[in-house]
PDB file of C-alpha atoms in Angstrom:
ATOM      1  CA  GLY A 265     -65.500 186.708 125.577  1.00  0.00           C
ATOM      2  CA  ALA A 266     -64.190 189.953 124.038  1.00  0.00           C
ATOM      3  CA  VAL A 267     -65.625 189.542 120.550  1.00  0.00           C
ATOM      4  CA  VAL A 268     -65.341 192.113 117.792  1.00  0.00           C
ATOM      5  CA  SER A 269     -67.774 191.773 114.915  1.00  0.00           C
ATOM      6  CA  GLN A 270     -66.747 193.275 111.603  1.00  0.00           C
ATOM      7  CA  HIS A 271     -68.876 193.463 108.485  1.00  0.00           C
ATOM      8  CA  PRO A 272     -69.220 193.104 105.686  1.00  0.00           C
ATOM      9  CA  SER A 273     -66.693 190.307 105.335  1.00  0.00           C
ATOM     10  CA  TRP A 274     -66.292 191.152 101.689  1.00  0.00           C
ATOM     11  CA  VAL A 275     -67.558 193.840  99.345  1.00  0.00           C
ATOM     12  CA  ILE A 276     -67.182 194.686  95.689  1.00  0.00           C
ATOM     13  CA  CYS A 277     -67.861 198.241  94.613  1.00  0.00           C
ATOM     14  CA  LYS A 278     -67.515 200.380  91.548  1.00  0.00           C
ATOM     15  CA  SER A 279     -64.777 202.923  91.247  1.00  0.00           C
ATOM     16  CA  GLY A 280     -65.875 206.316  92.548  1.00  0.00           C
ATOM     17  CA  THR A 281     -68.403 205.005  95.061  1.00  0.00           C
ATOM     18  CA  SER A 282     -68.069 204.931  98.852  1.00  0.00           C
ATOM     19  CA  VAL A 283     -68.021 201.908 101.099  1.00  0.00           C
ATOM     20  CA  LYS A 284     -68.670 201.725 104.841  1.00  0.00           C
ATOM     21  CA  ILE A 285     -67.161 199.045 107.063  1.00  0.00           C
ATOM     22  CA  GLU A 286     -68.490 198.504 110.586  1.00  0.00           C
ATOM     23  CA  CYS A 287     -66.688 197.238 113.635  1.00  0.00           C
ATOM     24  CA  ARG A 288     -68.699 196.396 116.753  1.00  0.00           C
ATOM     25  CA  SER A 289     -67.591 195.230 120.180  1.00  0.00           C
ATOM     26  CA  LEU A 290     -70.228 192.705 121.212  1.00  0.00           C
ATOM     27  CA  ASP A 291     -69.677 192.141 124.917  1.00  0.00           C
ATOM     28  CA  PHE A 292     -67.497 194.993 126.057  1.00  0.00           C
ATOM     29  CA  GLN A 293     -67.099 198.706 125.640  1.00  0.00           C
ATOM     30  CA  ALA A 294     -64.255 199.793 123.420  1.00  0.00           C
ATOM     31  CA  THR A 295     -63.005 203.295 124.072  1.00  0.00           C
ATOM     32  CA  THR A 296     -60.182 202.795 121.598  1.00  0.00           C
ATOM     33  CA  MET A 297     -60.295 201.057 118.242  1.00  0.00           C
ATOM     34  CA  PHE A 298     -57.680 200.627 115.563  1.00  0.00           C
ATOM     35  CA  TRP A 299     -58.006 200.281 111.797  1.00  0.00           C
ATOM     36  CA  TYR A 300     -55.524 198.392 109.676  1.00  0.00           C
ATOM     37  CA  ARG A 301     -55.034 197.700 105.999  1.00  0.00           C
ATOM     38  CA  GLN A 302     -53.277 194.641 104.692  1.00  0.00           C
ATOM     39  CA  PHE A 303     -52.083 193.970 101.164  1.00  0.00           C
ATOM     40  CA  PRO A 304     -51.364 190.432  99.933  1.00  0.00           C
ATOM     41  CA  LYS A 305     -48.343 188.804 101.566  1.00  0.00           C
ATOM     42  CA  GLN A 306     -47.720 191.876 103.689  1.00  0.00           C
ATOM     43  CA  SER A 307     -48.171 192.673 107.356  1.00  0.00           C
ATOM     44  CA  LEU A 308     -50.945 194.745 108.866  1.00  0.00           C
ATOM     45  CA  MET A 309     -50.422 198.461 108.411  1.00  0.00           C
ATOM     46  CA  LEU A 310     -51.925 200.713 111.052  1.00  0.00           C
ATOM     47  CA  MET A 311     -54.109 203.360 109.412  1.00  0.00           C
ATOM     48  CA  ALA A 312     -55.632 205.167 112.353  1.00  0.00           C
ATOM     49  CA  THR A 313     -56.565 205.068 115.999  1.00  0.00           C
ATOM     50  CA  SER A 314     -60.055 206.114 116.988  1.00  0.00           C
ATOM     51  CA  ASN A 315     -61.258 207.109 120.409  1.00  0.00           C
ATOM     52  CA  GLU A 316     -64.922 207.249 121.290  1.00  0.00           C
ATOM     53  CA  GLY A 317     -66.298 210.736 120.961  1.00  0.00           C
ATOM     54  CA  SER A 318     -63.225 212.331 119.444  1.00  0.00           C
ATOM     55  CA  LYS A 319     -61.506 212.632 116.096  1.00  0.00           C
ATOM     56  CA  ALA A 320     -59.391 209.776 114.889  1.00  0.00           C
ATOM     57  CA  THR A 321     -55.617 209.997 114.808  1.00  0.00           C
ATOM     58  CA  TYR A 322     -54.286 209.013 111.401  1.00  0.00           C
ATOM     59  CA  GLU A 323     -50.900 207.547 110.630  1.00  0.00           C
ATOM     60  CA  GLN A 324     -48.581 209.470 108.397  1.00  0.00           C
ATOM     61  CA  GLY A 325     -49.469 209.029 104.757  1.00  0.00           C
ATOM     62  CA  VAL A 326     -53.080 208.006 105.360  1.00  0.00           C
ATOM     63  CA  GLU A 327     -55.568 210.443 103.832  1.00  0.00           C
ATOM     64  CA  LYS A 328     -58.107 211.331 106.481  1.00  0.00           C
ATOM     65  CA  ASP A 329     -60.530 212.783 103.943  1.00  0.00           C
ATOM     66  CA  LYS A 330     -60.514 209.549 102.016  1.00  0.00           C
ATOM     67  CA  PHE A 331     -60.710 207.157 104.959  1.00  0.00           C
ATOM     68  CA  LEU A 332     -63.368 208.584 107.237  1.00  0.00           C
ATOM     69  CA  ILE A 333     -63.486 207.082 110.701  1.00  0.00           C
ATOM     70  CA  ASN A 334     -66.373 207.564 113.091  1.00  0.00           C
ATOM     71  CA  HIS A 335     -66.374 206.236 116.642  1.00  0.00           C
ATOM     72  CA  ALA A 336     -69.636 207.647 117.897  1.00  0.00           C
ATOM     73  CA  SER A 337     -70.356 205.041 120.560  1.00  0.00           C
ATOM     74  CA  LEU A 338     -68.451 202.718 122.862  1.00  0.00           C
ATOM     75  CA  THR A 339     -69.417 199.707 120.789  1.00  0.00           C
ATOM     76  CA  LEU A 340     -69.220 200.917 117.201  1.00  0.00           C
ATOM     77  CA  SER A 341     -66.557 202.333 114.944  1.00  0.00           C
ATOM     78  CA  THR A 342     -66.948 202.741 111.199  1.00  0.00           C
ATOM     79  CA  LEU A 343     -64.479 203.209 108.374  1.00  0.00           C
ATOM     80  CA  THR A 344     -65.794 204.771 105.175  1.00  0.00           C
ATOM     81  CA  VAL A 345     -63.657 204.563 102.077  1.00  0.00           C
ATOM     82  CA  THR A 346     -64.775 207.527 100.001  1.00  0.00           C
ATOM     83  CA  SER A 347     -64.507 207.707  96.225  1.00  0.00           C
ATOM     84  CA  ALA A 348     -62.907 204.309  96.140  1.00  0.00           C
ATOM     85  CA  HIS A 349     -60.405 203.427  93.432  1.00  0.00           C
ATOM     86  CA  PRO A 350     -58.871 200.085  92.459  1.00  0.00           C
ATOM     87  CA  GLU A 351     -55.729 200.873  94.449  1.00  0.00           C
ATOM     88  CA  ASP A 352     -57.889 200.953  97.599  1.00  0.00           C
ATOM     89  CA  SER A 353     -58.628 197.269  97.128  1.00  0.00           C
ATOM     90  CA  SER A 354     -57.262 195.590 100.225  1.00  0.00           C
ATOM     91  CA  PHE A 355     -58.069 193.654 103.392  1.00  0.00           C
ATOM     92  CA  TYR A 356     -59.245 196.003 106.140  1.00  0.00           C
ATOM     93  CA  ILE A 357     -59.164 194.906 109.788  1.00  0.00           C
ATOM     94  CA  CYS A 358     -60.329 196.587 112.962  1.00  0.00           C
ATOM     95  CA  SER A 359     -59.171 195.989 116.507  1.00  0.00           C
ATOM     96  CA  ALA A 360     -60.476 197.059 119.888  1.00  0.00           C
ATOM     97  CA  GLN A 361     -58.877 197.389 123.284  1.00  0.00           C
ATOM     98  CA  THR A 362     -60.774 195.085 125.590  1.00  0.00           C
ATOM     99  CA  GLY A 363     -59.398 196.131 128.936  1.00  0.00           C
ATOM    100  CA  ARG A 364     -59.334 192.451 129.862  1.00  0.00           C
ATOM    101  CA  GLY A 365     -56.813 189.652 129.705  1.00  0.00           C
ATOM    102  CA  TYR A 366     -57.107 189.408 125.941  1.00  0.00           C
ATOM    103  CA  GLY A 367     -55.676 192.867 125.512  1.00  0.00           C
ATOM    104  CA  TYR A 368     -56.736 193.649 121.979  1.00  0.00           C
ATOM    105  CA  THR A 369     -59.274 191.728 119.932  1.00  0.00           C
ATOM    106  CA  PHE A 370     -59.426 191.809 116.164  1.00  0.00           C
ATOM    107  CA  GLY A 371     -62.319 191.659 113.772  1.00  0.00           C
ATOM    108  CA  SER A 372     -62.431 189.033 111.054  1.00  0.00           C
ATOM    109  CA  GLY A 373     -61.578 191.556 108.361  1.00  0.00           C
ATOM    110  CA  THR A 374     -63.245 192.980 105.254  1.00  0.00           C
ATOM    111  CA  ARG A 375     -62.023 192.195 101.771  1.00  0.00           C
ATOM    112  CA  LEU A 376     -62.664 195.264  99.594  1.00  0.00           C
ATOM    113  CA  THR A 377     -62.430 194.978  95.841  1.00  0.00           C
ATOM    114  CA  VAL A 378     -62.904 198.108  93.763  1.00  0.00           C
ATOM    115  CA  VAL A 379     -63.658 197.500  90.095  1.00  0.00           C
TER     116      VAL A 379
ATOM    117  CA  ASP B 250     -41.877 201.568 112.846  1.00  0.00           C
ATOM    118  CA  ALA B 251     -42.815 198.521 114.874  1.00  0.00           C
ATOM    119  CA  LYS B 252     -41.009 197.959 118.154  1.00  0.00           C
ATOM    120  CA  THR B 253     -40.493 194.265 117.445  1.00  0.00           C
ATOM    121  CA  THR B 254     -38.395 192.188 115.060  1.00  0.00           C
ATOM    122  CA  GLN B 255     -38.902 188.544 114.149  1.00  0.00           C
ATOM    123  CA  PRO B 256     -37.372 186.081 111.697  1.00  0.00           C
ATOM    124  CA  PRO B 257     -39.367 186.055 108.450  1.00  0.00           C
ATOM    125  CA  SER B 258     -40.008 182.328 108.326  1.00  0.00           C
ATOM    126  CA  MET B 259     -39.577 179.059 110.187  1.00  0.00           C
ATOM    127  CA  ASP B 260     -40.404 175.424 109.553  1.00  0.00           C
ATOM    128  CA  CYS B 261     -41.405 172.866 112.151  1.00  0.00           C
ATOM    129  CA  ALA B 262     -42.181 169.172 111.993  1.00  0.00           C
ATOM    130  CA  GLU B 263     -45.660 168.133 113.044  1.00  0.00           C
ATOM    131  CA  GLY B 264     -45.732 167.033 116.674  1.00  0.00           C
ATOM    132  CA  ARG B 265     -42.547 168.839 117.555  1.00  0.00           C
ATOM    133  CA  ALA B 266     -42.214 172.051 119.533  1.00  0.00           C
ATOM    134  CA  ALA B 267     -42.135 175.300 117.580  1.00  0.00           C
ATOM    135  CA  ASN B 268     -40.057 178.057 119.162  1.00  0.00           C
ATOM    136  CA  LEU B 269     -40.653 181.507 117.704  1.00  0.00           C
ATOM    137  CA  PRO B 270     -38.344 184.318 118.840  1.00  0.00           C
ATOM    138  CA  CYS B 271     -39.066 188.026 119.042  1.00  0.00           C
ATOM    139  CA  ASN B 272     -36.788 190.943 119.816  1.00  0.00           C
ATOM    140  CA  HIS B 273     -38.255 193.982 121.552  1.00  0.00           C
ATOM    141  CA  SER B 274     -35.145 195.692 122.847  1.00  0.00           C
ATOM    142  CA  THR B 275     -36.788 199.121 123.226  1.00  0.00           C
ATOM    143  CA  ILE B 276     -39.679 197.899 125.328  1.00  0.00           C
ATOM    144  CA  SER B 277     -40.338 200.004 128.409  1.00  0.00           C
ATOM    145  CA  GLY B 278     -40.774 198.687 131.920  1.00  0.00           C
ATOM    146  CA  ASN B 279     -44.550 198.597 131.988  1.00  0.00           C
ATOM    147  CA  GLU B 280     -45.239 197.442 128.432  1.00  0.00           C
ATOM    148  CA  TYR B 281     -46.624 193.996 127.815  1.00  0.00           C
ATOM    149  CA  VAL B 282     -45.682 191.743 124.931  1.00  0.00           C
ATOM    150  CA  TYR B 283     -48.598 190.202 123.054  1.00  0.00           C
ATOM    151  CA  TRP B 284     -48.562 187.375 120.557  1.00  0.00           C
ATOM    152  CA  TYR B 285     -51.117 186.889 117.806  1.00  0.00           C
ATOM    153  CA  ARG B 286     -51.329 184.676 114.790  1.00  0.00           C
ATOM    154  CA  GLN B 287     -53.033 185.178 111.473  1.00  0.00           C
ATOM    155  CA  ILE B 288     -54.285 182.475 109.217  1.00  0.00           C
ATOM    156  CA  HIS B 289     -54.780 183.467 105.605  1.00  0.00           C
ATOM    157  CA  SER B 290     -57.515 186.061 105.052  1.00  0.00           C
ATOM    158  CA  GLN B 291     -58.626 186.145 108.690  1.00  0.00           C
ATOM    159  CA  GLY B 292     -58.180 188.636 111.491  1.00  0.00           C
ATOM    160  CA  PRO B 293     -55.334 188.057 113.959  1.00  0.00           C
ATOM    161  CA  GLN B 294     -56.086 185.636 116.782  1.00  0.00           C
ATOM    162  CA  TYR B 295     -54.871 186.268 120.327  1.00  0.00           C
ATOM    163  CA  ILE B 296     -52.467 183.667 121.665  1.00  0.00           C
ATOM    164  CA  ILE B 297     -50.834 184.876 124.855  1.00  0.00           C
ATOM    165  CA  HIS B 298     -49.284 187.882 126.551  1.00  0.00           C
ATOM    166  CA  GLY B 299     -46.830 188.620 129.336  1.00  0.00           C
ATOM    167  CA  LEU B 300     -44.959 191.323 131.201  1.00  0.00           C
ATOM    168  CA  LYS B 301     -41.923 189.709 132.783  1.00  0.00           C
ATOM    169  CA  ASN B 302     -42.908 186.313 134.099  1.00  0.00           C
ATOM    170  CA  ASN B 303     -43.182 183.271 131.908  1.00  0.00           C
ATOM    171  CA  GLU B 304     -46.753 182.474 130.968  1.00  0.00           C
ATOM    172  CA  THR B 305     -48.608 179.377 129.818  1.00  0.00           C
ATOM    173  CA  ASN B 306     -52.115 178.798 128.573  1.00  0.00           C
ATOM    174  CA  GLU B 307     -53.916 176.123 126.599  1.00  0.00           C
ATOM    175  CA  MET B 308     -52.423 177.334 123.329  1.00  0.00           C
ATOM    176  CA  ALA B 309     -48.808 178.146 124.075  1.00  0.00           C
ATOM    177  CA  SER B 310     -46.074 179.165 126.476  1.00  0.00           C
ATOM    178  CA  LEU B 311     -44.280 182.488 126.554  1.00  0.00           C
ATOM    179  CA  ILE B 312     -40.741 182.818 127.801  1.00  0.00           C
ATOM    180  CA  ILE B 313     -39.521 186.373 128.456  1.00  0.00           C
ATOM    181  CA  THR B 314     -35.858 187.079 129.115  1.00  0.00           C
ATOM    182  CA  GLU B 315     -34.902 188.662 132.389  1.00  0.00           C
ATOM    183  CA  ASP B 316     -33.924 191.931 130.693  1.00  0.00           C
ATOM    184  CA  ARG B 317     -37.247 191.813 128.781  1.00  0.00           C
ATOM    185  CA  LYS B 318     -35.524 192.580 125.517  1.00  0.00           C
ATOM    186  CA  SER B 319     -36.714 189.404 123.859  1.00  0.00           C
ATOM    187  CA  SER B 320     -39.237 186.636 124.186  1.00  0.00           C
ATOM    188  CA  THR B 321     -40.003 183.239 122.721  1.00  0.00           C
ATOM    189  CA  LEU B 322     -43.381 181.775 121.921  1.00  0.00           C
ATOM    190  CA  ILE B 323     -43.491 178.016 122.280  1.00  0.00           C
ATOM    191  CA  LEU B 324     -46.098 175.810 120.653  1.00  0.00           C
ATOM    192  CA  PRO B 325     -45.351 172.542 122.459  1.00  0.00           C
ATOM    193  CA  HIS B 326     -46.773 170.094 119.923  1.00  0.00           C
ATOM    194  CA  ALA B 327     -47.259 171.833 116.609  1.00  0.00           C
ATOM    195  CA  THR B 328     -50.015 170.632 114.289  1.00  0.00           C
ATOM    196  CA  LEU B 329     -50.666 171.397 110.646  1.00  0.00           C
ATOM    197  CA  ARG B 330     -53.364 173.838 111.754  1.00  0.00           C
ATOM    198  CA  ASP B 331     -50.721 175.932 113.487  1.00  0.00           C
ATOM    199  CA  THR B 332     -49.367 176.991 110.098  1.00  0.00           C
ATOM    200  CA  ALA B 333     -49.838 180.770 110.152  1.00  0.00           C
ATOM    201  CA  VAL B 334     -48.051 184.097 110.444  1.00  0.00           C
ATOM    202  CA  TYR B 335     -47.158 184.840 114.057  1.00  0.00           C
ATOM    203  CA  TYR B 336     -46.797 188.383 115.308  1.00  0.00           C
ATOM    204  CA  CYS B 337     -45.436 189.736 118.563  1.00  0.00           C
ATOM    205  CA  ILE B 338     -46.442 193.301 119.304  1.00  0.00           C
ATOM    206  CA  VAL B 339     -46.095 195.839 122.043  1.00  0.00           C
ATOM    207  CA  PRO B 340     -49.641 197.203 122.456  1.00  0.00           C
ATOM    208  CA  ASP B 341     -48.686 200.733 123.324  1.00  0.00           C
ATOM    209  CA  ASP B 342     -47.471 200.940 119.760  1.00  0.00           C
ATOM    210  CA  MET B 343     -50.002 198.677 118.013  1.00  0.00           C
ATOM    211  CA  ARG B 344     -47.841 198.597 114.911  1.00  0.00           C
ATOM    212  CA  PHE B 345     -47.136 195.211 113.438  1.00  0.00           C
ATOM    213  CA  GLY B 346     -43.776 194.048 112.210  1.00  0.00           C
ATOM    214  CA  ALA B 347     -43.469 191.550 109.412  1.00  0.00           C
ATOM    215  CA  GLY B 348     -44.095 188.570 111.683  1.00  0.00           C
ATOM    216  CA  THR B 349     -42.840 185.014 111.295  1.00  0.00           C
ATOM    217  CA  ARG B 350     -44.439 182.699 108.788  1.00  0.00           C
ATOM    218  CA  LEU B 351     -44.486 179.301 110.500  1.00  0.00           C
ATOM    219  CA  THR B 352     -44.975 176.274 108.307  1.00  0.00           C
ATOM    220  CA  VAL B 353     -45.697 173.000 110.069  1.00  0.00           C
ATOM    221  CA  LYS B 354     -44.790 170.056 107.887  1.00  0.00           C
ATOM    222  CA  PRO B 355     -46.067 166.487 108.153  1.00  0.00           C
TER     223      PRO B 355
END
């Protein structure tokens, strides 16, 4: 139980375009979701915390106008990377609070490559 | 900054127990400690969590010190598939430290 589905699993886009990543809780309602970015050989870096129906809270140094987060329902949160540039290439991971014994469940991640 | 600190790397022989320590000296009284592991290019996988009692499940055991300032994850019989980066986190923070890269060797 407590599955989070994240897609796409990988995406390649041209510089200057926008990319949307979806994170869905399949068998539970997630009032809180988290978005992370991970560069090679580094740990997960928390980007923002999103709560259903309200604006996301961004970590210091994360541009909220560039990384748009929408958490419009209890089962879906999206991260849109706007005007992507090669330096935005990274592994993006979402997580949701399950409210069950598993605590927090993570998506399988999205590998973004901007060319 | 993350509330947890872990050694950067550890090696373990296949079939032996792997003991991974974590310091969380600033943890508050009602905060749980969670352990996850991440295999290359995948999302973190839940392993186990605890508050103050020792816990055991089909994957691992978790030993928490009486003062709750540290804990140890135990993989009783490590296999090559247990090679991964292991993270302990305090969920109220949800920030990850560097984790421990465990390498299980044949």
